[in-house]
Amino acid sequence: MVGIVVVSHSAKAAEGICEIAREMGGGGGLEPVGGDPDGGIGTSPDPIGEAIEAASDGDGVVVLVDLGSAVMNAELAIEMAGVDDVVIADAPVLEGALNAAVAATSPSATVETVRESAEEARDVSKV
Amino acid sequence: MAADLDHQCDLVVTALEAVADRLAEEKSTLTELDSAIGDADHGANMNRGFQAALEQVSESDADDPADLVKTIGVALVSEVGGASGPLYGGSIMSASQELEGGITADSSVAFAETYLETVESRGKASVGDKTMIDALTPAVHTYKKSIEVDDTEPLEALAKAVDAARRGVEFTTPIRAKKGRASYLGWRSVGHQDPGATSTFMILEELLAVAAEELDGDLEGEVDAEADVDPAELEGESDESGPTGETGGGGSEAESPSEGDD
């Protein structure tokens, strides 16, 4: 199935977002990753690359990100990882992960359909 | 040629040591700048990354400056973190290929240009966004023009570039941040010097010092030194000024990019 990686500046936040998403999405293929090389708040490409490899089973991977440097480090990780068909979703990280997790459970899911579902979360009103 | 390349590799190491020492000394200054308008980790991140680069370069058996410079980029990508890792490290990795065959005036200009282009494409920041781009752009443009249009000797070209970078750092203080973590502060970012522009300037200043030592004030020929220097650190360009590096203000980190770093 299509894998999902959640990148946050906080490893705890990434883990929590995945916990929420797993409730809806059956739990498969969701990999949280976060923190800088010192374990503090931040992002770093090497662990993101490892998460992408862990989430991949050959059907591609959709990456959710929180803030700007997460985008840059995810881009670098994608360039350096040996996984094909990895895309970053331009979506709010929590709602996007939830949508992606649900979309990934469809038998006809592809990287594109999962990314589109994640990006639909940009238009959801809360109040 | 081989002896030449060996010498260039030694210069890359010398330049890296100078930059790493400078960033270690300035760790608290950079962190202070980053505390004002960022996430207060720029000094620690840059220091961690350059110390790791020193370690990895010392274990490298690369015998050509391009490979050695690439090693520096790889270390920075893995160890700096935040936006500065991909911006500084990723750009050095990309630009290092311009040094294949050795460091010359021409290859150092190509290195500087590719470095700038990579920072721009990864960070998506422009001049005036209050990021490292504000120091880097004038430095690279000045270096290229000095070498290619004015036929200036490399050492003098580098001195002019450092001076241009210094003015770029000063320019970041009175403007509002549009990229990086500092942009979240909106108008409150005005009046603080950008940390990323500042670290870019400091690096260039160290490259100049190493180039001056190597070229001994006299240009020619050994352009390599200059180039070397440049590569070793992130950009090959810049302009002069001596060590002073100071500037002060605060900033946003080397990340011009899209957001801030971490």
Tab-separated table of N, CA and C in Angstrom, chain A residues 9 36-38 41-46 66-73 75-76 79-80, chain B residues 45 48 77-83 86-87 122-124 181 184 257-262:
chain	number	residue	atom	x	y	z
A	9	HIS	N	8.721	19.051	13.460
A	9	HIS	CA	9.875	19.515	14.219
A	9	HIS	C	9.959	18.797	15.567
A	36	ASP	N	15.922	17.294	15.583
A	36	ASP	CA	17.161	17.624	14.883
A	36	ASP	C	18.243	16.608	15.270
A	37	PRO	N	19.451	16.755	14.708
A	37	PRO	CA	20.473	15.734	14.970
A	37	PRO	C	20.833	15.587	16.456
A	38	ASP	N	20.531	16.590	17.240
A	38	ASP	CA	20.803	16.519	18.676
A	38	ASP	C	19.625	15.996	19.464
A	41	ILE	N	14.246	20.095	19.107
A	41	ILE	CA	13.223	20.454	18.130
A	41	ILE	C	13.905	20.785	16.804
A	42	GLY	N	13.406	20.215	15.737
A	42	GLY	CA	14.006	20.483	14.425
A	42	GLY	C	13.733	19.330	13.466
A	43	THR	N	14.402	19.381	12.328
A	43	THR	CA	14.278	18.288	11.358
A	43	THR	C	15.649	18.032	10.746
A	44	SER	N	15.829	16.835	10.225
A	44	SER	CA	17.110	16.436	9.676
A	44	SER	C	16.868	15.376	8.600
A	45	PRO	N	17.596	15.443	7.489
A	45	PRO	CA	17.256	14.565	6.368
A	45	PRO	C	17.499	13.069	6.581
A	46	ASP	N	18.523	12.713	7.351
A	46	ASP	CA	18.838	11.284	7.461
A	46	ASP	C	17.695	10.465	8.077
A	66	ASP	N	5.437	19.708	8.597
A	66	ASP	CA	4.863	20.842	9.326
A	66	ASP	C	5.399	22.182	8.822
A	67	LEU	N	6.638	22.571	9.182
A	67	LEU	CA	7.130	23.899	8.818
A	67	LEU	C	8.233	23.823	7.763
A	68	GLY	N	8.634	25.019	7.310
A	68	GLY	CA	9.548	25.136	6.166
A	68	GLY	C	10.765	24.259	6.106
A	69	SER	N	11.537	24.175	7.196
A	69	SER	CA	12.745	23.373	7.062
A	69	SER	C	12.410	21.896	6.960
A	70	ALA	N	11.233	21.510	7.427
A	70	ALA	CA	10.795	20.119	7.240
A	70	ALA	C	10.636	19.842	5.752
A	71	VAL	N	10.170	20.838	5.012
A	71	VAL	CA	10.015	20.686	3.560
A	71	VAL	C	11.391	20.490	2.922
A	72	MET	N	12.331	21.371	3.277
A	72	MET	CA	13.667	21.278	2.679
A	72	MET	C	14.367	19.975	3.029
A	73	ASN	N	14.255	19.578	4.283
A	73	ASN	CA	14.920	18.335	4.676
A	73	ASN	C	14.235	17.112	4.069
A	75	GLU	N	12.768	17.154	1.125
A	75	GLU	CA	13.201	17.162	-0.286
A	75	GLU	C	14.580	16.523	-0.421
A	76	LEU	N	15.485	16.912	0.486
A	76	LEU	CA	16.836	16.327	0.447
A	76	LEU	C	16.791	14.822	0.699
A	79	GLU	N	15.705	13.029	-2.339
A	79	GLU	CA	16.782	12.970	-3.334
A	79	GLU	C	17.795	11.887	-2.974
A	80	MET	N	18.020	11.709	-1.697
A	80	MET	CA	19.078	10.791	-1.276
A	80	MET	C	18.582	9.357	-1.041
B	45	ASN	N	23.754	24.908	15.858
B	45	ASN	CA	23.615	24.066	14.660
B	45	ASN	C	24.835	24.171	13.742
B	48	ARG	N	27.920	22.572	15.424
B	48	ARG	CA	27.835	21.104	15.380
B	48	ARG	C	28.166	20.589	13.969
B	77	VAL	N	24.850	18.493	5.793
B	77	VAL	CA	23.466	18.066	5.587
B	77	VAL	C	23.011	17.171	6.739
B	78	SER	N	23.874	16.258	7.140
B	78	SER	CA	23.491	15.318	8.185
B	78	SER	C	23.497	15.930	9.580
B	79	GLU	N	24.382	16.873	9.809
B	79	GLU	CA	24.603	17.301	11.183
B	79	GLU	C	24.120	18.686	11.580
B	80	VAL	N	23.866	19.557	10.621
B	80	VAL	CA	23.445	20.907	11.014
B	80	VAL	C	21.984	20.905	11.451
B	81	GLY	N	21.148	20.275	10.675
B	81	GLY	CA	19.723	20.256	11.010
B	81	GLY	C	19.047	21.535	10.565
B	82	GLY	N	17.767	21.580	10.783
B	82	GLY	CA	17.027	22.793	10.454
B	82	GLY	C	17.093	23.130	8.986
B	83	ALA	N	16.922	24.382	8.687
B	83	ALA	CA	16.982	24.802	7.292
B	83	ALA	C	18.426	25.018	6.866
B	86	PRO	N	20.162	21.788	4.889
B	86	PRO	CA	19.975	21.690	3.445
B	86	PRO	C	20.496	22.898	2.682
B	87	LEU	N	20.411	24.082	3.278
B	87	LEU	CA	20.839	25.269	2.537
B	87	LEU	C	22.355	25.333	2.405
B	122	ARG	N	16.301	25.933	-3.336
B	122	ARG	CA	15.854	25.160	-2.185
B	122	ARG	C	15.095	26.022	-1.179
B	123	GLY	N	15.589	27.214	-0.977
B	123	GLY	CA	14.983	28.076	0.035
B	123	GLY	C	13.860	28.954	-0.492
B	124	LYS	N	13.852	29.154	-1.791
B	124	LYS	CA	12.811	29.971	-2.423
B	124	LYS	C	12.741	31.387	-1.844
B	181	ARG	N	11.871	31.368	9.853
B	181	ARG	CA	11.108	31.435	11.092
B	181	ARG	C	10.825	32.887	11.465
B	184	TYR	N	7.453	34.756	10.856
B	184	TYR	CA	6.291	34.617	11.751
B	184	TYR	C	6.155	35.827	12.670
B	257	PRO	N	14.918	30.104	3.419
B	257	PRO	CA	13.923	29.421	2.862
B	257	PRO	C	12.705	29.544	3.388
B	258	SER	N	11.943	28.813	3.051
B	258	SER	CA	10.735	28.865	3.290
B	258	SER	C	10.319	28.942	4.530
B	259	GLU	N	10.894	28.684	5.464
B	259	GLU	CA	10.400	28.808	6.695
B	259	GLU	C	11.370	28.742	7.573
B	260	GLY	N	11.412	28.575	8.522
B	260	GLY	CA	12.308	28.617	9.329
B	260	GLY	C	12.798	27.557	9.669
B	261	ASP	N	13.621	27.319	10.327
B	261	ASP	CA	14.140	26.211	10.528
B	261	ASP	C	13.775	25.629	11.604
B	262	ASP	N	14.346	24.890	12.107
B	262	ASP	CA	13.873	24.336	13.219
B	262	ASP	C	14.426	24.747	14.322
